[in-house]
Amino acid sequence: MARDTAREPVKTGPDYLEVRLGIYRGMVRVRYFEKRAYDLFLQNLVKGTSHLAIGQEAIAAGVAAALRPDDYVFATYRGHAHAMLRGAPMVAVMAELLGRENGLMGGKGGSMHLTYTEGNFMGSYAIVGAHLPIANGAAWSALYRGTDQVAVAFFGDGATNIGAFHEALNLAATWKLPVVFVCENNLYMEYTPIRKVTAVERPAADRASAYGLPPVLVDGNDADMVFETATRAVGLARGGGGPSLIEAVTYRHGGHSRADPGKYRPDAEVAEWLAKDPIPRYKERLLDEGVAAEVLERIEAEAAAEVDQATEQAKAAAPAHPGGLEREVFSDGGATWRR
Amino acid sequence: MTYREAVAAGLAQEMARDPSVVLIGEDVGAAGGVFKATAGLLEKFGARRVKDTPISEQAIIGAAMGAAMTGLRPVAELMFADFVSVCHDLVANQVAKARYMTNGQVSLPLVVRFGNGGGLRFGAQHSQSVESWLMAVPGLKVVVPSTPADVVGLLAAAVRDDDPVMFLEEKALYPTSGEVPEGEHVDELGTARVRRPGKDCSVIALGTMADRALAAAEQLQAEGIDCEVIDLRSLVPLDMTTVAASVAKTGRVFTVEENPRLCGWGAEVASIICEECFYDLDAPVRRITTPHVPLPAADSLEDAAIPSAERVAAAIREGLG
Ligand SMILES: Cc1ncc(C[n+]2csc(CCOP(=O)(O)OP(=O)(O)O)c2C)c(N)n1
Ligand SMILES: [Mg+2]
């Protein structure tokens, strides 16, 4: 059975308050951003598909706070938060969603493929599970080059049933790679409850023993607990102790993607989890501990203004230029396949 | 030097030159490779640089990709080329597209080595020529050497290239030998080679089929037919300049392909010739391929399937007749 880390102590002290305000700012920024992205989707300005992580922000922000700027992060198609928490400029992310010239990848990737290598955010991957083996590669390279960088891969509960997950876990454990696997268990793989299609109760934690790893289960809606858990796992990896597999339990407030209303979920279950919204919960805790309301309100106002500005700048930009179509297939910058 | 030894020689040349070159795959280290193409490398470069993996093809390509995007130049071996089908996602969706989807943020200087093709009586799942599968995916370079010298030179070029290169070693050629230049040898990707000049027809071949085309040309020489044999060596980039010059000279074209008929590389080459060299042609382009069947195991069946020198000669004789 998985160990519950929820009762372990939270760090205190003035430095740690800065970290926690950073976590709060991170969560609020991505929440406001994604709400706006949803509005723009309804206005048909965000085309294709997008997968929102509203409700799941504590995992992204908690883990991000435990990382160094030179660590490597790999995420899924549900990756807006992870990209921005690694420094991807909000306007560039918004513009990418809108298919604009100033998009993070010039419109070539879209919502599901956000990548920002300047922040060592090594990509968002839309084939379930594919990036776990790739994160291993970054970790292997760090080990080989003798840096003490760590690679982190975020993925859903559904990804624990695909082969790449198991191949990656086995290799990471065998090679003792500095990699942290973070399962964002939001209880559903697309529209199917994960328990209906999984042989064990805890899709990630109960699999850990198969790879010689201890089970780690954490309340994914408690940013402090996520931060603590991630800090331990990252420290272990950095110190040569090998990989970790963390299962962080959470819930997405909305549907799986696009306009999915999520009707396959019982009302009572949704209500229960809305009440566990990680952002108000964190705010309350900070206020209880004596953080001034104005400090948090300023963070919220700044985030709201940033989202407005990013929206304006993205909307005002030209559509992605067709001139980019045949660029960057190969390293000479072009797409030429013959001579 | 044998074709097999040339693989290890090419890898050793590059590993000695550049410490960021690392090698991974199933049994590539202690065992020296299932095809013995990496023999001696573990002893020479150590277990840090030559890594044996579990039977996890997705993990192998994933590790190579993640390492390539963070500063290494990995060479991954997939053993039998057929096994690319169990990691097709990593190869076709991830490796091939990363640079494009990220608008150039990610570079993948990696090489995937495969034991490609038939002739060893291994049956349908260990004998395929997968070059046409790989050629169909934008973002991959596809190289198929046919001589030991080309193995060394093209492998060195592949390792130094900043794009993912699919390096298809022809299993049937591993025991063959040939001269390899002394000292460091580096060739150029995307260049075909005229292996035999001729004036009556252009025979365009790849890998093992280049040798068959040459053997067919020898047979036909005695009958007064003078074939020009072009070894493409690389499908992406594709050297149509060399091909077009040959077509302008001969006006007659045959492709010799080990892959099953449909969508084989020769179809693309023929279509470009038809579009761009039409007025140089004196007859339709003819494709000589394996029939569109899975490869059978028995000697007599496999020999009947893959183009032989006799079959190539007969097709050319008939085509020119
Ligand atoms: C290999 C593969 N199979 C199926 C899909 C379609 N698909 C996209 S997301 C998804 C659900 C994934 O669920 P989970 O891993 O729990 O992540 P979540 O979306 O809940 O964050 C599916 C089935 C896919 N993208 N890739
Ligand atoms: Mg899920």
XYZ file of C-alpha atoms and ligand atoms in Angstrom:
687
model
C 0.000 0.000 0.000
C 1.139 3.496 -0.755
C 2.567 5.679 1.974
C 0.666 8.883 2.644
C 3.099 11.749 3.023
C 0.395 14.252 3.939
C 1.329 14.451 7.584
C 4.958 15.297 7.188
C 6.014 18.780 8.352
C 6.147 21.880 6.199
C 9.293 23.995 6.318
C 9.080 27.394 7.987
C 11.100 30.597 8.018
C 11.341 33.793 5.992
C 13.049 32.220 2.940
C 10.390 29.639 2.747
C 7.684 32.327 2.759
C 9.171 33.669 -0.486
C 8.984 30.204 -1.985
C 5.354 29.878 -0.936
C 4.393 33.264 -2.316
C 6.069 32.149 -5.528
C 3.961 29.011 -5.503
C 0.821 31.072 -4.950
C 1.767 33.460 -7.758
C 2.466 30.523 -10.041
C -0.882 28.900 -9.370
C -2.844 32.110 -9.772
C -1.107 33.066 -13.021
C -1.793 29.759 -14.698
C -5.363 29.593 -13.368
C -6.200 33.032 -14.744
C -4.439 32.218 -17.987
C -6.354 28.996 -18.506
C -9.695 30.585 -17.701
C -8.958 33.116 -20.402
C -7.856 30.373 -22.772
C -11.211 28.688 -22.227
C -13.096 31.913 -23.013
C -11.058 32.331 -26.168
C -11.793 28.748 -27.116
C -15.512 29.435 -26.798
C -15.016 32.474 -29.029
C -13.357 30.170 -31.561
C -10.089 32.030 -31.272
C -8.281 29.002 -29.863
C -8.613 26.384 -32.595
C -7.953 22.673 -32.564
C -7.883 21.390 -29.049
C -6.631 22.434 -25.660
C -6.463 20.606 -22.361
C -6.837 22.689 -19.246
C -5.346 21.834 -15.875
C -7.712 24.040 -13.859
C -7.814 22.434 -10.416
C -4.456 20.696 -10.828
C -2.176 23.731 -10.427
C -0.738 22.803 -7.039
C 1.236 19.957 -8.581
C 2.778 22.092 -11.299
C 3.590 24.977 -8.951
C 4.732 22.813 -6.052
C 7.149 20.784 -8.162
C 8.395 23.817 -10.102
C 9.361 25.481 -6.822
C 11.531 22.477 -5.973
C 13.573 22.730 -9.181
C 16.637 24.612 -10.296
C 16.529 26.669 -13.491
C 18.894 24.222 -15.194
C 16.771 21.153 -14.421
C 14.834 19.626 -17.301
C 11.039 19.454 -17.412
C 8.879 17.332 -19.708
C 5.099 17.600 -19.721
C 2.018 16.406 -21.556
C -0.469 18.097 -23.842
C -2.014 19.367 -20.572
C 1.055 21.503 -20.186
C 0.261 25.240 -20.206
C 1.032 25.507 -16.502
C 4.308 23.633 -16.709
C 5.499 25.760 -19.619
C 4.762 29.033 -17.865
C 6.209 27.822 -14.583
C 9.483 27.257 -16.440
C 9.467 30.830 -17.635
C 7.741 30.607 -21.000
C 6.393 34.152 -21.534
C 2.629 34.215 -21.119
C 2.111 36.269 -24.248
C 4.045 33.745 -26.329
C 2.006 30.881 -24.889
C -1.250 32.719 -25.522
C -0.142 33.604 -29.043
C 0.744 29.978 -29.717
C -2.766 28.952 -28.668
C -4.145 31.555 -31.037
C -1.896 30.486 -33.915
C -0.105 33.813 -34.089
C 3.243 34.857 -35.449
C 4.565 35.676 -31.979
C 3.611 32.244 -30.668
C 6.101 30.296 -28.586
C 6.795 28.023 -31.555
C 5.640 30.352 -34.296
C 2.361 28.474 -34.520
C 3.936 25.151 -35.463
C 3.197 23.383 -32.221
C -0.061 24.662 -30.803
C -1.482 24.118 -27.343
C -0.321 20.499 -27.063
C 3.353 20.980 -27.920
C 4.536 23.944 -25.880
C 8.320 23.951 -25.613
C 10.628 26.546 -24.110
C 14.190 25.336 -24.117
C 15.476 28.623 -22.694
C 13.847 27.514 -19.454
C 14.851 23.876 -20.024
C 11.184 23.118 -20.580
C 11.895 20.334 -23.020
C 8.458 19.982 -24.456
C 4.845 18.942 -24.148
C 4.121 15.539 -25.598
C 0.766 14.500 -27.002
C 1.306 10.798 -27.481
C 0.478 9.434 -24.057
C 3.612 8.259 -22.232
C 6.121 9.085 -24.971
C 8.093 11.604 -22.969
C 8.951 9.389 -20.029
C 11.685 7.581 -21.994
C 12.822 10.940 -23.367
C 13.131 12.410 -19.869
C 15.357 9.437 -19.077
C 17.602 10.525 -21.912
C 17.996 14.020 -20.495
C 18.738 12.525 -17.078
C 21.260 10.105 -18.579
C 22.953 12.966 -20.388
C 23.165 15.011 -17.171
C 24.742 12.048 -15.423
C 27.149 11.497 -18.324
C 28.160 15.135 -18.485
C 28.671 15.165 -14.739
C 26.264 17.990 -14.030
C 23.852 17.477 -11.175
C 20.795 18.402 -13.196
C 17.569 16.494 -12.660
C 14.869 15.667 -15.203
C 11.193 15.717 -14.275
C 8.389 14.155 -16.303
C 4.749 14.964 -15.587
C 2.079 12.607 -16.903
C -1.468 11.500 -16.221
C -2.880 8.465 -14.476
C -3.824 7.042 -17.848
C -0.182 7.013 -18.912
C 0.604 4.374 -16.280
C -1.073 1.793 -18.488
C 1.032 2.372 -21.575
C 4.202 0.432 -22.316
C 6.479 3.458 -22.489
C 5.787 4.158 -18.786
C 7.017 0.719 -17.790
C 9.994 0.748 -20.151
C 11.007 4.141 -18.799
C 10.624 3.226 -15.127
C 12.642 0.059 -15.550
C 15.472 1.770 -17.398
C 15.545 4.715 -14.977
C 15.780 2.365 -12.010
C 18.360 0.102 -13.681
C 20.588 2.996 -14.721
C 19.877 4.935 -11.479
C 18.973 8.026 -13.462
C 18.378 11.435 -11.858
C 14.775 11.609 -12.964
C 11.543 12.276 -11.084
C 8.325 10.892 -12.524
C 5.266 12.806 -11.373
C 1.896 11.215 -12.020
C -0.872 13.805 -11.977
C -3.656 11.428 -11.033
C -6.854 13.291 -11.787
C -8.856 10.053 -11.506
C -9.787 9.967 -15.183
C -8.125 8.955 -18.388
C -10.077 10.953 -20.866
C -13.673 9.956 -20.012
C -13.006 6.666 -18.217
C -12.410 6.459 -14.450
C -8.863 5.192 -14.051
C -9.907 2.540 -11.516
C -12.094 0.846 -14.130
C -9.126 0.150 -16.376
C -6.298 -0.389 -13.925
C -5.354 -3.546 -12.040
C -4.272 -1.737 -8.883
C -5.891 0.933 -6.758
C -3.123 3.532 -7.054
C -2.094 3.649 -10.698
C 1.438 4.933 -10.086
C 2.236 4.327 -6.413
C 1.170 0.696 -6.503
C 3.435 0.088 -9.501
C 6.529 1.570 -7.865
C 7.593 -1.662 -6.171
C 7.866 -3.360 -9.564
C 10.809 -1.052 -10.237
C 12.357 -1.294 -6.805
C 11.047 2.130 -5.822
C 9.128 3.105 -2.695
C 5.516 4.140 -3.254
C 5.006 7.874 -2.864
C 1.503 9.235 -2.670
C 0.746 12.876 -2.043
C -2.271 15.151 -1.888
C -1.882 16.888 -5.218
C -4.153 19.716 -4.148
C -1.839 20.738 -1.329
C 0.957 22.783 -2.857
C 3.083 22.646 0.301
C 2.930 18.875 0.415
C 3.746 18.643 -3.257
C 6.697 20.977 -2.768
C 7.971 18.931 0.173
C 7.608 15.666 -1.661
C 9.207 16.993 -4.821
C 12.064 18.563 -2.873
C 12.899 15.181 -1.361
C 12.690 13.370 -4.707
C 14.733 15.994 -6.537
C 17.324 15.999 -3.763
C 17.586 12.239 -3.962
C 18.069 12.353 -7.719
C 20.606 15.163 -7.530
C 22.598 13.328 -4.910
C 22.916 10.198 -7.021
C 20.088 8.291 -5.354
C 18.249 7.529 -8.573
C 14.687 8.016 -9.736
C 11.422 8.546 -7.870
C 7.849 7.951 -8.815
C 5.388 10.333 -7.210
C 1.637 9.971 -7.454
C -0.109 13.258 -6.778
C -3.871 12.921 -6.518
C -5.928 15.753 -7.921
C -8.936 16.548 -10.069
C -9.594 18.661 -13.118
C -12.452 21.077 -12.643
C -13.516 20.987 -16.269
C -13.696 18.392 -18.982
C -10.855 16.495 -20.595
C -10.401 18.827 -23.522
C -12.088 21.428 -25.673
C -15.735 21.741 -24.787
C -16.065 18.392 -22.989
C -18.605 19.102 -20.227
C -17.335 16.126 -18.216
C -20.833 14.722 -17.680
C -19.481 11.252 -17.034
C -18.482 12.405 -13.563
C -20.985 12.204 -10.658
C -22.154 15.631 -9.421
C -21.276 14.816 -5.834
C -17.741 13.897 -6.811
C -17.278 17.134 -8.732
C -18.680 19.144 -5.802
C -16.394 17.401 -3.358
C -13.329 18.229 -5.411
C -14.361 21.802 -6.196
C -14.412 22.295 -2.441
C -10.790 21.104 -2.390
C -9.691 23.704 -4.956
C -5.969 24.118 -4.291
C -5.857 27.885 -4.793
C -8.376 29.176 -2.214
C -7.089 26.474 0.103
C -3.541 27.789 -0.189
C -4.642 31.373 0.158
C -6.534 30.582 3.336
C -3.514 28.847 4.786
C -1.241 31.775 3.991
C -3.720 34.231 5.509
C -4.063 32.059 8.613
C -0.319 32.117 8.976
C -0.318 35.889 8.967
C 0.451 36.834 5.386
C -1.219 40.166 4.699
C -4.280 40.020 2.445
C -2.905 42.900 0.342
C 0.158 40.850 -0.564
C -1.983 38.088 -2.020
C -4.406 40.512 -3.623
C -1.533 42.257 -5.331
C -0.376 38.925 -6.751
C -3.897 38.314 -8.060
C -4.220 41.779 -9.581
C -0.841 41.472 -11.297
C -1.765 38.105 -12.725
C -5.089 39.423 -14.012
C -3.365 42.367 -15.661
C -0.735 40.094 -17.193
C -3.429 37.867 -18.676
C -5.259 40.878 -20.121
C -2.076 42.177 -21.643
C -1.056 38.808 -23.022
C -4.492 38.406 -24.582
C -4.322 41.827 -26.201
C -0.824 41.297 -27.562
C -1.654 37.873 -28.899
C -4.903 38.987 -30.506
C -3.223 41.980 -32.092
C -0.499 39.861 -33.675
C -0.602 38.604 -37.248
C -1.460 34.988 -37.949
C 1.514 32.623 -38.091
C 3.267 33.425 -41.342
C 3.027 30.749 -44.065
C 6.684 31.505 -44.823
C 7.514 29.388 -41.790
C 5.853 26.316 -43.259
C 8.978 24.882 -44.834
C 11.397 25.986 -42.164
C 13.063 24.004 -39.390
C 12.425 20.494 -40.621
C 16.197 20.026 -40.741
C 19.115 21.669 -38.989
C 19.970 23.836 -41.980
C 16.726 25.624 -41.135
C 14.867 24.371 -44.178
C 12.882 21.405 -45.450
C 14.975 20.403 -48.444
C 15.084 16.643 -48.864
C 16.838 16.449 -52.210
C 19.636 17.906 -54.203
C 37.875 -4.844 -43.885
C 34.407 -6.398 -43.700
C 31.226 -4.350 -43.758
C 30.633 -5.601 -40.206
C 34.080 -4.443 -39.027
C 33.551 -1.140 -40.785
C 30.634 -0.371 -38.466
C 32.820 -0.748 -35.386
C 35.645 1.130 -37.125
C 33.369 4.045 -38.014
C 31.972 4.204 -34.500
C 35.450 3.969 -32.969
C 36.705 6.761 -35.203
C 33.905 9.055 -34.046
C 33.970 8.026 -30.385
C 37.702 8.653 -30.220
C 37.220 12.080 -31.760
C 34.226 13.277 -29.779
C 33.494 12.330 -26.158
C 29.832 13.263 -26.586
C 29.322 10.242 -28.861
C 27.786 7.382 -26.887
C 26.368 4.040 -27.932
C 23.319 2.212 -26.601
C 21.252 -0.802 -27.539
C 20.478 -4.387 -26.690
C 23.667 -6.454 -26.393
C 25.810 -3.772 -28.061
C 28.364 -3.806 -25.249
C 29.517 -7.018 -23.604
C 28.229 -9.184 -26.450
C 29.551 -6.878 -29.180
C 26.155 -6.740 -30.866
C 23.859 -9.424 -32.209
C 25.522 -8.850 -35.595
C 28.929 -8.389 -33.923
C 29.047 -4.964 -35.506
C 30.024 -3.262 -32.239
C 32.640 -5.807 -31.165
C 35.494 -4.304 -29.190
C 33.870 -0.944 -28.489
C 33.042 -1.684 -24.856
C 36.643 -2.721 -24.260
C 37.916 0.401 -25.990
C 35.544 3.032 -24.615
C 34.168 1.582 -21.382
C 30.727 0.952 -19.962
C 29.996 4.640 -19.519
C 29.962 5.149 -23.279
C 28.787 1.779 -24.515
C 25.585 0.832 -22.737
C 23.611 -2.362 -22.857
C 19.869 -1.835 -22.506
C 16.852 -3.943 -21.642
C 14.535 -5.087 -24.453
C 12.818 -1.727 -24.439
C 12.934 -0.154 -27.863
C 10.908 2.874 -26.794
C 13.256 3.396 -23.863
C 16.256 3.094 -26.194
C 15.066 5.684 -28.697
C 13.699 7.877 -25.906
C 17.054 7.823 -24.133
C 18.814 8.711 -27.360
C 16.391 11.553 -28.032
C 16.576 13.033 -24.540
C 20.355 12.778 -24.594
C 20.573 14.345 -28.049
C 18.448 17.302 -26.996
C 20.735 17.961 -24.037
C 24.188 17.866 -25.556
C 25.171 14.302 -26.444
C 25.477 12.629 -29.848
C 24.010 9.214 -29.181
C 24.063 6.276 -31.537
C 21.260 3.810 -30.778
C 21.086 0.335 -32.223
C 17.674 -1.227 -32.850
C 19.080 -4.622 -33.894
C 16.685 -5.930 -36.555
C 15.179 -3.069 -38.527
C 11.764 -4.700 -38.207
C 11.808 -3.718 -34.523
C 11.319 -0.080 -35.425
C 7.644 -0.955 -35.503
C 7.562 -1.287 -31.699
C 9.004 2.197 -31.264
C 7.508 3.841 -34.298
C 5.994 6.518 -32.059
C 9.385 7.542 -30.751
C 10.933 7.510 -34.221
C 8.147 8.968 -36.319
C 6.202 11.157 -33.883
C 8.890 12.308 -31.484
C 12.374 12.209 -33.022
C 11.304 13.199 -36.519
C 9.086 16.113 -35.511
C 10.776 17.687 -32.520
C 12.719 20.333 -34.418
C 9.752 21.363 -36.518
C 7.124 21.425 -33.777
C 9.385 23.506 -31.575
C 10.295 25.812 -34.445
C 13.943 24.956 -34.190
C 14.327 25.079 -30.418
C 15.319 21.423 -30.311
C 18.161 19.810 -32.250
C 18.533 16.044 -32.410
C 22.016 15.003 -33.478
C 21.402 11.286 -33.143
C 21.889 8.158 -35.212
C 19.719 5.069 -35.135
C 21.416 1.972 -36.542
C 19.397 -0.887 -37.933
C 20.189 -4.337 -39.312
C 18.148 -4.047 -42.468
C 16.941 -6.329 -45.219
C 16.685 -9.980 -46.125
C 18.785 -12.764 -47.542
C 19.369 -14.530 -44.219
C 16.295 -16.819 -44.286
C 14.935 -15.160 -41.143
C 11.349 -14.882 -42.329
C 8.947 -11.986 -42.511
C 9.617 -10.304 -39.141
C 13.425 -10.207 -39.261
C 14.108 -9.465 -42.914
C 12.296 -6.342 -43.938
C 13.760 -3.424 -45.791
C 12.305 -0.532 -43.847
C 13.915 2.348 -45.756
C 10.675 3.262 -47.465
C 8.798 3.395 -44.130
C 11.369 5.807 -42.756
C 11.671 7.847 -45.930
C 7.965 8.643 -45.686
C 8.358 10.588 -42.431
C 9.368 14.256 -42.747
C 12.293 15.088 -40.493
C 14.321 11.877 -40.794
C 17.435 11.390 -42.884
C 17.808 7.895 -44.311
C 21.153 6.407 -45.276
C 21.953 2.922 -46.642
C 25.641 2.125 -47.230
C 26.639 -0.684 -49.575
C 30.418 -0.949 -49.089
C 32.716 -0.987 -46.041
C 34.191 2.367 -47.073
C 30.712 3.866 -47.264
C 29.851 2.390 -43.878
C 32.760 4.236 -42.269
C 32.399 7.455 -44.227
C 28.631 7.763 -44.051
C 28.452 6.666 -40.412
C 30.967 9.381 -39.547
C 28.911 11.905 -41.501
C 25.730 10.699 -39.774
C 27.262 11.080 -36.320
C 28.436 14.612 -37.171
C 25.096 15.610 -38.678
C 22.789 17.705 -36.491
C 19.661 15.863 -37.654
C 18.379 12.406 -36.760
C 19.873 9.939 -39.226
C 18.427 6.471 -39.750
C 21.448 4.379 -40.665
C 20.428 1.134 -42.319
C 23.112 -1.515 -42.337
C 22.371 -4.279 -44.796
C 22.465 -7.580 -42.929
C 23.283 -9.482 -46.099
C 26.386 -7.326 -46.569
C 27.925 -7.725 -43.084
C 30.322 -10.497 -44.217
C 31.378 -8.764 -47.449
C 34.708 -6.953 -47.611
C 36.256 -4.017 -49.346
C 38.925 -1.363 -49.107
C 38.544 1.418 -46.564
C 40.706 4.554 -46.853
C 43.529 4.890 -44.332
C 43.132 7.424 -41.558
C 40.044 9.453 -40.764
C 37.341 8.942 -43.351
C 34.262 11.146 -43.541
C 31.828 11.135 -46.456
C 28.933 13.405 -47.354
C 25.271 12.563 -46.745
C 22.909 12.909 -49.675
C 25.370 12.022 -52.390
C 24.793 9.143 -54.782
C 27.723 7.361 -56.383
C 28.104 6.141 -59.914
C 29.475 2.676 -59.185
C 29.827 1.813 -62.857
C 29.625 4.231 -65.764
C 27.657 3.150 -68.828
C 25.725 4.593 -71.744
C 22.749 2.316 -72.498
C 20.674 2.574 -69.337
C 20.704 3.904 -65.787
C 20.262 1.267 -63.098
C 19.469 2.962 -59.830
C 19.973 0.820 -56.758
C 20.459 0.965 -53.008
C 22.290 -1.144 -50.421
C 22.480 -4.843 -51.209
C 20.759 -4.208 -54.520
C 23.683 -2.082 -55.688
C 25.849 -5.211 -55.726
C 23.140 -7.146 -57.555
C 22.837 -4.363 -60.110
C 26.612 -4.424 -60.642
C 26.560 -8.196 -61.105
C 23.706 -7.842 -63.587
C 25.669 -5.161 -65.434
C 28.635 -7.557 -65.741
C 26.387 -10.209 -67.253
C 24.912 -7.724 -69.700
C 28.295 -6.318 -70.692
C 29.051 -9.655 -72.344
C 25.913 -9.178 -74.424
C 26.922 -5.698 -75.473
C 24.627 -3.816 -73.093
C 26.439 -1.040 -71.210
C 24.698 -0.222 -67.908
C 25.395 2.733 -65.678
C 24.893 1.671 -62.050
C 24.062 4.352 -59.526
C 24.192 3.576 -55.824
C 21.898 6.121 -54.191
C 23.481 5.605 -50.732
C 20.970 7.981 -49.184
C 17.219 8.420 -49.625
C 16.974 11.583 -47.577
C 18.611 13.733 -48.780
C 18.061 12.265 -52.214
C 20.678 13.019 -54.850
C 18.530 13.612 -57.909
C 21.295 15.646 -59.547
C 23.402 12.553 -60.111
C 20.330 10.593 -61.217
C 19.146 13.264 -63.647
C 22.602 13.565 -65.236
C 22.603 9.826 -65.817
C 19.091 9.816 -67.276
C 20.088 12.625 -69.651
C 22.896 10.413 -70.881
C 21.081 7.051 -71.188
C 17.382 7.824 -71.607
C 16.514 4.465 -70.020
C 15.928 3.888 -66.299
C 15.573 0.856 -64.047
C 15.290 0.914 -60.278
C 16.361 -2.097 -58.231
C 14.634 -2.227 -54.850
C 14.618 -4.793 -52.092
C 11.503 -3.332 -50.504
C 8.042 -4.662 -51.343
C 6.564 -2.968 -54.370
C 4.061 -0.437 -53.049
C 5.462 2.973 -52.194
C 9.038 1.721 -52.431
C 11.671 4.432 -52.805
C 11.825 3.733 -56.528
C 8.280 5.005 -56.930
C 9.357 8.422 -55.709
C 12.502 8.405 -57.834
C 10.490 7.326 -60.890
C 7.919 10.018 -60.292
C 10.576 12.737 -60.079
C 12.202 11.430 -63.273
C 8.828 11.495 -65.026
C 8.176 15.051 -63.888
C 11.604 16.477 -64.508
C 13.408 14.262 -67.024
C 10.484 13.241 -69.222
C 11.991 14.488 -72.461
C 15.222 12.617 -71.768
C 13.394 9.311 -71.523
C 13.265 6.892 -74.443
C 11.088 4.392 -72.575
C 9.042 4.147 -69.400
C 10.917 3.842 -66.110
C 10.885 0.223 -64.942
C 10.934 -0.854 -61.305
C 12.447 -4.159 -60.264
C 11.312 -4.911 -56.708
C 10.443 -7.644 -54.280
C 6.810 -8.563 -54.970
C 4.263 -7.101 -52.566
C 4.440 -9.987 -50.098
C 5.865 -10.512 -46.611
C 9.293 -12.127 -47.015
C 9.187 -15.919 -46.729
C 11.864 -17.950 -44.885
C 12.800 -20.873 -47.141
C 15.884 -20.383 -49.353
C 14.014 -21.059 -52.541
C 11.180 -18.696 -51.643
C 13.306 -15.823 -50.370
C 15.564 -16.089 -53.398
C 12.532 -15.919 -55.621
C 11.277 -12.836 -53.788
C 14.295 -10.507 -53.614
C 15.650 -9.270 -56.951
C 18.645 -11.396 -57.982
C 21.336 -10.382 -60.465
C 19.710 -12.732 -62.977
C 16.299 -11.194 -62.490
C 17.721 -7.697 -62.773
C 19.606 -8.652 -65.940
C 16.503 -10.269 -67.421
C 14.361 -7.233 -66.701
C 16.919 -4.903 -68.272
C 17.359 -7.164 -71.277
C 13.619 -7.268 -71.779
C 13.201 -3.557 -71.152
C 15.858 -2.600 -73.666
C 14.831 -5.289 -76.133
C -0.908 6.746 -27.221
C -2.129 7.573 -27.091
N -3.324 6.964 -26.944
C -4.443 7.708 -26.822
C -4.401 9.067 -26.862
C -5.668 9.899 -26.775
N -5.691 10.517 -25.440
C -5.276 11.778 -25.261
S -5.316 12.231 -23.673
C -5.930 10.758 -23.195
C -6.207 10.506 -21.765
C -4.970 10.478 -20.957
O -5.294 10.396 -19.609
P -4.255 10.679 -18.485
O -2.970 10.017 -18.776
O -4.895 10.332 -17.187
O -3.980 12.243 -18.551
P -4.994 13.464 -18.339
O -5.532 13.796 -19.682
O -6.042 13.032 -17.390
O -4.160 14.568 -17.813
C -6.100 9.921 -24.288
C -6.640 8.552 -24.222
C -3.138 9.657 -27.055
N -3.001 10.993 -27.162
N -2.025 8.900 -27.137
Mg -5.998 11.530 -15.947
